[in-house]
PDB file of C-alpha atoms in Angstrom:
ATOM      1  CA  ALA A  24     -50.720  35.188 -28.664  1.00 69.00           C
ATOM      2  CA  GLN A  25     -52.029  32.961 -30.936  1.00 80.00           C
ATOM      3  CA  LYS A  26     -53.683  34.704 -33.939  1.00 92.00           C
ATOM      4  CA  ILE A  27     -55.336  31.638 -35.502  1.00 96.00           C
ATOM      5  CA  THR A  28     -56.553  28.571 -33.627  1.00 96.00           C
ATOM      6  CA  GLN A  29     -57.385  25.054 -35.035  1.00 97.00           C
ATOM      7  CA  THR A  30     -58.133  22.905 -32.388  1.00 95.00           C
ATOM      8  CA  GLN A  31     -58.850  19.720 -34.457  1.00 95.00           C
ATOM      9  CA  PRO A  32     -55.692  17.861 -35.520  1.00 93.00           C
ATOM     10  CA  GLY A  33     -57.304  15.244 -37.311  1.00 95.00           C
ATOM     11  CA  MET A  34     -60.787  14.234 -38.593  1.00 95.00           C
ATOM     12  CA  PHE A  35     -62.586  11.551 -40.108  1.00 97.00           C
ATOM     13  CA  VAL A  36     -65.350  11.789 -42.467  1.00 97.00           C
ATOM     14  CA  GLN A  37     -67.584   9.377 -44.289  1.00 97.00           C
ATOM     15  CA  GLU A  38     -67.827  10.145 -48.104  1.00 97.00           C
ATOM     16  CA  LYS A  39     -70.692  12.332 -49.114  1.00 97.00           C
ATOM     17  CA  GLU A  40     -71.418  13.615 -45.576  1.00 97.00           C
ATOM     18  CA  ALA A  41     -70.609  17.197 -44.600  1.00 97.00           C
ATOM     19  CA  VAL A  42     -67.710  18.034 -42.334  1.00 97.00           C
ATOM     20  CA  THR A  43     -66.893  21.290 -40.207  1.00 98.00           C
ATOM     21  CA  LEU A  44     -63.328  22.530 -39.545  1.00 98.00           C
ATOM     22  CA  ASP A  45     -63.013  24.903 -36.529  1.00 98.00           C
ATOM     23  CA  CYS A  46     -61.100  27.968 -36.672  1.00 98.00           C
ATOM     24  CA  THR A  47     -61.073  30.971 -34.059  1.00 98.00           C
ATOM     25  CA  TYR A  48     -58.931  34.022 -34.706  1.00 97.00           C
ATOM     26  CA  ASP A  49     -57.661  36.900 -32.489  1.00 96.00           C
ATOM     27  CA  THR A  50     -57.423  40.461 -33.773  1.00 94.00           C
ATOM     28  CA  SER A  51     -58.053  44.051 -32.614  1.00 93.00           C
ATOM     29  CA  ASP A  52     -57.950  45.411 -36.188  1.00 92.00           C
ATOM     30  CA  PRO A  53     -61.374  46.043 -37.534  1.00 93.00           C
ATOM     31  CA  SER A  54     -60.274  45.341 -41.081  1.00 91.00           C
ATOM     32  CA  TYR A  55     -59.248  41.906 -41.587  1.00 93.00           C
ATOM     33  CA  GLY A  56     -59.647  38.772 -43.853  1.00 92.00           C
ATOM     34  CA  LEU A  57     -60.142  35.114 -43.124  1.00 95.00           C
ATOM     35  CA  PHE A  58     -58.990  32.374 -45.426  1.00 95.00           C
ATOM     36  CA  TRP A  59     -58.888  28.808 -45.879  1.00 97.00           C
ATOM     37  CA  TYR A  60     -56.460  26.776 -47.938  1.00 96.00           C
ATOM     38  CA  LYS A  61     -56.204  23.079 -48.763  1.00 97.00           C
ATOM     39  CA  GLN A  62     -52.940  21.153 -48.841  1.00 96.00           C
ATOM     40  CA  PRO A  63     -53.160  17.904 -50.346  1.00 96.00           C
ATOM     41  CA  SER A  64     -50.312  15.067 -49.846  1.00 94.00           C
ATOM     42  CA  SER A  65     -48.365  16.580 -52.899  1.00 92.00           C
ATOM     43  CA  GLY A  66     -47.938  19.789 -51.003  1.00 92.00           C
ATOM     44  CA  GLU A  67     -49.061  22.761 -52.938  1.00 93.00           C
ATOM     45  CA  MET A  68     -51.403  25.295 -51.066  1.00 94.00           C
ATOM     46  CA  ILE A  69     -54.656  25.526 -52.744  1.00 94.00           C
ATOM     47  CA  PHE A  70     -57.051  28.751 -51.924  1.00 93.00           C
ATOM     48  CA  LEU A  71     -60.635  27.647 -51.182  1.00 96.00           C
ATOM     49  CA  ILE A  72     -62.507  30.630 -49.805  1.00 95.00           C
ATOM     50  CA  TYR A  73     -62.201  34.178 -48.497  1.00 94.00           C
ATOM     51  CA  GLN A  74     -64.426  36.251 -45.948  1.00 95.00           C
ATOM     52  CA  GLY A  75     -63.718  39.819 -45.251  1.00 92.00           C
ATOM     53  CA  SER A  76     -64.569  41.187 -41.889  1.00 94.00           C
ATOM     54  CA  TYR A  77     -67.027  43.800 -43.439  1.00 93.00           C
ATOM     55  CA  ASP A  78     -68.794  40.981 -45.423  1.00 92.00           C
ATOM     56  CA  GLN A  79     -72.424  40.583 -44.382  1.00 91.00           C
ATOM     57  CA  GLN A  80     -72.887  37.475 -46.149  1.00 95.00           C
ATOM     58  CA  ASN A  81     -71.213  34.087 -45.518  1.00 96.00           C
ATOM     59  CA  ALA A  82     -68.862  33.108 -48.134  1.00 96.00           C
ATOM     60  CA  THR A  83     -69.435  30.151 -50.289  1.00 97.00           C
ATOM     61  CA  GLU A  84     -67.393  28.615 -53.312  1.00 95.00           C
ATOM     62  CA  GLY A  85     -69.071  25.449 -54.648  1.00 97.00           C
ATOM     63  CA  ARG A  86     -69.116  22.724 -52.026  1.00 97.00           C
ATOM     64  CA  TYR A  87     -67.381  24.944 -49.393  1.00 98.00           C
ATOM     65  CA  SER A  88     -68.847  27.292 -47.220  1.00 98.00           C
ATOM     66  CA  LEU A  89     -67.430  29.763 -44.230  1.00 97.00           C
ATOM     67  CA  ASN A  90     -69.600  29.854 -41.211  1.00 97.00           C
ATOM     68  CA  PHE A  91     -68.401  33.574 -40.025  1.00 97.00           C
ATOM     69  CA  GLN A  92     -69.314  34.402 -36.486  1.00 97.00           C
ATOM     70  CA  LYS A  93     -67.881  37.655 -35.974  1.00 96.00           C
ATOM     71  CA  ALA A  94     -68.814  38.284 -32.300  1.00 95.00           C
ATOM     72  CA  ARG A  95     -67.471  34.865 -31.484  1.00 96.00           C
ATOM     73  CA  LYS A  96     -64.345  35.329 -33.603  1.00 97.00           C
ATOM     74  CA  SER A  97     -64.891  32.270 -35.400  1.00 97.00           C
ATOM     75  CA  ALA A  98     -64.666  31.340 -39.228  1.00 98.00           C
ATOM     76  CA  ASN A  99     -65.414  27.520 -39.490  1.00 98.00           C
ATOM     77  CA  LEU A 100     -65.303  25.820 -42.889  1.00 98.00           C
ATOM     78  CA  VAL A 101     -68.058  23.641 -43.847  1.00 98.00           C
ATOM     79  CA  ILE A 102     -67.240  21.153 -46.817  1.00 98.00           C
ATOM     80  CA  SER A 103     -70.588  19.404 -47.960  1.00 96.00           C
ATOM     81  CA  ALA A 104     -70.953  16.099 -49.630  1.00 96.00           C
ATOM     82  CA  SER A 105     -67.371  15.051 -48.923  1.00 97.00           C
ATOM     83  CA  GLN A 106     -65.419  13.375 -51.725  1.00 97.00           C
ATOM     84  CA  LEU A 107     -62.254  11.179 -51.498  1.00 97.00           C
ATOM     85  CA  GLY A 108     -60.345  13.864 -53.135  1.00 97.00           C
ATOM     86  CA  ASP A 109     -61.149  16.336 -50.094  1.00 98.00           C
ATOM     87  CA  SER A 110     -58.696  14.051 -48.023  1.00 98.00           C
ATOM     88  CA  ALA A 111     -55.730  16.743 -47.193  1.00 97.00           C
ATOM     89  CA  MET A 112     -54.423  19.283 -44.516  1.00 97.00           C
ATOM     90  CA  TYR A 113     -56.732  22.259 -44.151  1.00 98.00           C
ATOM     91  CA  PHE A 114     -55.451  25.713 -42.921  1.00 97.00           C
ATOM     92  CA  CYS A 115     -57.189  28.792 -41.720  1.00 97.00           C
ATOM     93  CA  ALA A 116     -55.381  31.958 -42.091  1.00 95.00           C
ATOM     94  CA  MET A 117     -55.883  35.510 -41.417  1.00 94.00           C
ATOM     95  CA  ARG A 118     -54.476  38.962 -42.813  1.00 91.00           C
ATOM     96  CA  GLU A 119     -54.844  41.899 -40.705  1.00 88.00           C
ATOM     97  CA  GLY A 120     -55.441  45.310 -42.491  1.00 79.00           C
ATOM     98  CA  VAL A 121     -56.928  46.119 -45.880  1.00 70.00           C
ATOM     99  CA  TYR A 122     -54.024  45.582 -47.974  1.00 67.00           C
ATOM    100  CA  ASP A 123     -51.515  43.785 -45.855  1.00 68.00           C
ATOM    101  CA  TYR A 124     -51.043  40.095 -47.050  1.00 71.00           C
ATOM    102  CA  LYS A 125     -49.042  38.840 -44.274  1.00 84.00           C
ATOM    103  CA  LEU A 126     -50.989  35.984 -43.252  1.00 89.00           C
ATOM    104  CA  SER A 127     -50.985  34.185 -39.909  1.00 93.00           C
ATOM    105  CA  PHE A 128     -51.921  30.562 -40.221  1.00 94.00           C
ATOM    106  CA  GLY A 129     -53.241  27.798 -37.992  1.00 95.00           C
ATOM    107  CA  ALA A 130     -51.603  24.778 -37.251  1.00 95.00           C
ATOM    108  CA  GLY A 131     -53.997  22.913 -39.601  1.00 96.00           C
ATOM    109  CA  THR A 132     -56.352  20.100 -39.516  1.00 97.00           C
ATOM    110  CA  THR A 133     -56.029  16.873 -41.435  1.00 97.00           C
ATOM    111  CA  VAL A 134     -59.132  15.493 -43.013  1.00 98.00           C
ATOM    112  CA  THR A 135     -59.521  11.771 -44.088  1.00 98.00           C
ATOM    113  CA  VAL A 136     -62.429  10.887 -46.098  1.00 97.00           C
ATOM    114  CA  ARG A 137     -63.420   7.154 -45.880  1.00 97.00           C
ATOM    115  CA  ALA A 138     -65.288   5.432 -48.599  1.00 94.00           C
TER     116      ALA A 138
ATOM    117  CA  ASP B   3     -46.762  26.601 -66.456  1.00 59.00           C
ATOM    118  CA  ALA B   4     -47.273  27.789 -62.787  1.00 67.00           C
ATOM    119  CA  ASP B   5     -47.622  31.473 -62.134  1.00 91.00           C
ATOM    120  CA  VAL B   6     -45.428  31.198 -58.953  1.00 95.00           C
ATOM    121  CA  THR B   7     -42.392  28.950 -59.479  1.00 96.00           C
ATOM    122  CA  GLN B   8     -40.150  27.927 -56.826  1.00 97.00           C
ATOM    123  CA  THR B   9     -36.484  26.295 -57.653  1.00 97.00           C
ATOM    124  CA  PRO B  10     -35.421  23.669 -56.517  1.00 97.00           C
ATOM    125  CA  ARG B  11     -38.452  21.755 -55.529  1.00 96.00           C
ATOM    126  CA  ASN B  12     -36.418  19.289 -53.335  1.00 97.00           C
ATOM    127  CA  ARG B  13     -32.845  19.940 -51.774  1.00 97.00           C
ATOM    128  CA  ILE B  14     -30.739  17.938 -49.341  1.00 97.00           C
ATOM    129  CA  THR B  15     -27.828  20.039 -48.101  1.00 96.00           C
ATOM    130  CA  LYS B  16     -25.068  19.768 -45.256  1.00 97.00           C
ATOM    131  CA  THR B  17     -25.070  21.806 -42.021  1.00 97.00           C
ATOM    132  CA  GLY B  18     -23.160  24.866 -42.595  1.00 97.00           C
ATOM    133  CA  LYS B  19     -23.476  25.187 -46.258  1.00 97.00           C
ATOM    134  CA  ARG B  20     -24.873  28.230 -47.981  1.00 96.00           C
ATOM    135  CA  ILE B  21     -28.133  27.657 -49.966  1.00 97.00           C
ATOM    136  CA  MET B  22     -30.418  29.808 -52.123  1.00 97.00           C
ATOM    137  CA  LEU B  23     -34.199  29.037 -52.980  1.00 98.00           C
ATOM    138  CA  GLU B  24     -35.480  30.927 -55.575  1.00 98.00           C
ATOM    139  CA  CYS B  25     -39.058  32.165 -56.648  1.00 98.00           C
ATOM    140  CA  SER B  26     -40.142  33.638 -59.724  1.00 97.00           C
ATOM    141  CA  GLN B  27     -43.858  34.829 -60.645  1.00 96.00           C
ATOM    142  CA  THR B  28     -45.482  35.835 -63.765  1.00 95.00           C
ATOM    143  CA  LYS B  29     -48.472  37.245 -62.337  1.00 90.00           C
ATOM    144  CA  GLY B  30     -47.117  40.853 -62.207  1.00 91.00           C
ATOM    145  CA  HIS B  31     -47.798  41.151 -58.421  1.00 90.00           C
ATOM    146  CA  ASP B  32     -45.893  43.766 -56.344  1.00 90.00           C
ATOM    147  CA  ARG B  33     -45.960  41.723 -53.222  1.00 91.00           C
ATOM    148  CA  MET B  34     -43.889  38.658 -52.454  1.00 94.00           C
ATOM    149  CA  TYR B  35     -43.699  36.404 -49.414  1.00 95.00           C
ATOM    150  CA  TRP B  36     -41.535  33.668 -48.009  1.00 97.00           C
ATOM    151  CA  TYR B  37     -42.923  31.120 -45.398  1.00 97.00           C
ATOM    152  CA  ARG B  38     -41.841  28.216 -43.687  1.00 97.00           C
ATOM    153  CA  GLN B  39     -44.118  25.262 -43.001  1.00 96.00           C
ATOM    154  CA  ASP B  40     -43.289  22.765 -40.057  1.00 92.00           C
ATOM    155  CA  PRO B  41     -45.689  19.933 -38.657  1.00 84.00           C
ATOM    156  CA  GLY B  42     -47.960  21.097 -36.218  1.00 83.00           C
ATOM    157  CA  LEU B  43     -47.189  24.874 -36.569  1.00 84.00           C
ATOM    158  CA  GLY B  44     -48.691  25.686 -39.756  1.00 91.00           C
ATOM    159  CA  LEU B  45     -47.025  28.349 -42.009  1.00 95.00           C
ATOM    160  CA  ARG B  46     -45.088  31.109 -40.504  1.00 95.00           C
ATOM    161  CA  LEU B  47     -43.763  34.166 -42.324  1.00 95.00           C
ATOM    162  CA  ILE B  48     -40.039  34.592 -42.724  1.00 97.00           C
ATOM    163  CA  TYR B  49     -39.556  37.856 -44.964  1.00 96.00           C
ATOM    164  CA  TYR B  50     -41.921  39.998 -47.130  1.00 94.00           C
ATOM    165  CA  SER B  51     -41.305  42.654 -49.825  1.00 94.00           C
ATOM    166  CA  PHE B  52     -43.982  45.009 -51.061  1.00 90.00           C
ATOM    167  CA  ASP B  53     -41.832  46.145 -54.005  1.00 89.00           C
ATOM    168  CA  VAL B  54     -38.225  45.951 -55.203  1.00 91.00           C
ATOM    169  CA  LYS B  55     -36.733  48.562 -52.617  1.00 91.00           C
ATOM    170  CA  ASP B  56     -38.877  47.142 -49.970  1.00 92.00           C
ATOM    171  CA  ILE B  57     -37.623  44.262 -47.490  1.00 95.00           C
ATOM    172  CA  ASN B  58     -39.250  43.351 -44.327  1.00 94.00           C
ATOM    173  CA  LYS B  59     -38.580  40.795 -41.616  1.00 95.00           C
ATOM    174  CA  GLY B  60     -41.492  38.568 -40.827  1.00 94.00           C
ATOM    175  CA  GLU B  61     -42.050  36.489 -37.449  1.00 91.00           C
ATOM    176  CA  ILE B  62     -38.964  34.028 -37.762  1.00 95.00           C
ATOM    177  CA  SER B  63     -36.232  35.859 -39.856  1.00 96.00           C
ATOM    178  CA  ASP B  64     -33.132  34.775 -37.963  1.00 95.00           C
ATOM    179  CA  GLY B  65     -30.760  32.471 -40.067  1.00 95.00           C
ATOM    180  CA  TYR B  66     -32.201  33.910 -43.311  1.00 97.00           C
ATOM    181  CA  SER B  67     -31.771  36.547 -45.745  1.00 97.00           C
ATOM    182  CA  VAL B  68     -33.612  37.701 -49.070  1.00 97.00           C
ATOM    183  CA  SER B  69     -32.915  39.418 -52.118  1.00 97.00           C
ATOM    184  CA  ARG B  70     -35.484  41.058 -54.512  1.00 96.00           C
ATOM    185  CA  GLN B  71     -33.738  41.080 -57.697  1.00 91.00           C
ATOM    186  CA  ALA B  72     -36.767  42.472 -59.739  1.00 94.00           C
ATOM    187  CA  GLN B  73     -40.391  42.626 -59.157  1.00 93.00           C
ATOM    188  CA  ALA B  74     -40.807  38.963 -60.375  1.00 95.00           C
ATOM    189  CA  LYS B  75     -37.957  37.637 -58.450  1.00 97.00           C
ATOM    190  CA  PHE B  76     -37.505  37.072 -54.681  1.00 97.00           C
ATOM    191  CA  SER B  77     -34.792  34.784 -53.380  1.00 98.00           C
ATOM    192  CA  LEU B  78     -34.396  33.330 -50.045  1.00 98.00           C
ATOM    193  CA  SER B  79     -30.915  32.504 -48.590  1.00 98.00           C
ATOM    194  CA  LEU B  80     -29.637  30.436 -45.637  1.00 96.00           C
ATOM    195  CA  GLU B  81     -26.161  31.678 -45.041  1.00 92.00           C
ATOM    196  CA  SER B  82     -25.235  28.693 -43.011  1.00 96.00           C
ATOM    197  CA  ALA B  83     -27.760  25.898 -43.059  1.00 96.00           C
ATOM    198  CA  ILE B  84     -28.636  24.043 -39.684  1.00 96.00           C
ATOM    199  CA  PRO B  85     -30.820  21.064 -39.162  1.00 96.00           C
ATOM    200  CA  ASN B  86     -33.774  22.807 -37.590  1.00 95.00           C
ATOM    201  CA  GLN B  87     -34.070  24.713 -40.760  1.00 97.00           C
ATOM    202  CA  THR B  88     -35.405  21.497 -42.380  1.00 97.00           C
ATOM    203  CA  ALA B  89     -39.028  22.301 -43.549  1.00 97.00           C
ATOM    204  CA  LEU B  90     -41.131  23.007 -46.616  1.00 97.00           C
ATOM    205  CA  TYR B  91     -40.741  26.547 -47.903  1.00 98.00           C
ATOM    206  CA  PHE B  92     -43.359  28.471 -49.775  1.00 97.00           C
ATOM    207  CA  CYS B  93     -43.093  31.636 -51.729  1.00 97.00           C
ATOM    208  CA  ALA B  94     -46.336  33.741 -52.331  1.00 95.00           C
ATOM    209  CA  THR B  95     -47.329  36.600 -54.110  1.00 93.00           C
ATOM    210  CA  SER B  96     -50.267  39.061 -53.700  1.00 89.00           C
ATOM    211  CA  HIS B  97     -51.320  42.311 -55.357  1.00 83.00           C
ATOM    212  CA  ARG B  98     -52.857  45.398 -53.545  1.00 75.00           C
ATOM    213  CA  GLY B  99     -56.590  45.139 -53.442  1.00 69.00           C
ATOM    214  CA  ASP B 100     -56.854  41.347 -54.470  1.00 71.00           C
ATOM    215  CA  THR B 101     -58.507  39.032 -51.845  1.00 71.00           C
ATOM    216  CA  GLU B 102     -56.094  36.191 -52.371  1.00 79.00           C
ATOM    217  CA  ALA B 103     -52.362  35.333 -52.142  1.00 85.00           C
ATOM    218  CA  PHE B 104     -50.986  32.995 -54.493  1.00 90.00           C
ATOM    219  CA  PHE B 105     -48.469  30.259 -53.457  1.00 94.00           C
ATOM    220  CA  GLY B 106     -45.629  28.438 -55.437  1.00 96.00           C
ATOM    221  CA  GLN B 107     -45.566  24.901 -55.271  1.00 95.00           C
ATOM    222  CA  GLY B 108     -43.071  24.595 -52.410  1.00 96.00           C
ATOM    223  CA  THR B 109     -39.452  23.684 -51.863  1.00 97.00           C
ATOM    224  CA  ARG B 110     -38.667  20.741 -49.501  1.00 96.00           C
ATOM    225  CA  LEU B 111     -35.353  21.588 -47.675  1.00 97.00           C
ATOM    226  CA  THR B 112     -33.597  18.873 -45.741  1.00 97.00           C
ATOM    227  CA  VAL B 113     -30.236  19.929 -43.771  1.00 97.00           C
ATOM    228  CA  VAL B 114     -28.280  16.992 -42.827  1.00 96.00           C
TER     229      VAL B 114
END
C-alpha cells in the first residue's frame, strides 16, 4: 500500500498568490514524522518543513506552513506569497518510528509559478 | 563544501558494467541511506546503514550492494548495470534524535 499519496502531478500558481500542495499518508505507527522537500531543476533535495505526530501546533517555516490534520491523515504544504524561485518539484515524505529515518516519499508535485 | 558529497555527479555506463557510486559526509552522522529517484515514483530506499557494522536492505535492493567503509563513507555498487537502473541516486545522512535527514547533491546515472 502506498504510504504517501500526492494527487497533484502539477500545478500553476500566480506570483504572490498562495498555493496548497496535498499530501495524505498511511501508517499505523503512533510515532511518525512528516517532511516536505523541494527539488529545483538543479536536482538537489532541499528540506522545507517538518511535523511530528505529537506536535500540537502546525509547523511553520517562513513562507511555508504545514496544515496537519491528524484524523484525516493529511499534511498539506501551504506556500504563501509565491515567488518565481518556488518553481520546483515538491515531495512529501514520512518516517515511521521515533528514530528511524527511512523515508517513504510521495510521487511529487511540480509547481510552476507564473509572473 | 557540501556536508554530504556524492561522486560522481553524472555517469554514463554500459550495460553489464560494474559501477560504484560514493558518498561521504562531514556531519558526523551515524546513519546513511541510498535512495533512487525515478520520474513519477518519488524516491525509494535502496539500502541503509545505522552504523559501520549495520547494513540493511531497503525497498528496492535487488541488483545493488553497499559498503560502509567508515562512519563517513557509504558506497553503492551496481554489479552488472542494466538500463532500468538509469535514475537519479541520492545519498542521505541523519543522526538519532534529529528531525531532518540531509541529502547529497545526487548522482545522475545513465545505463546504455
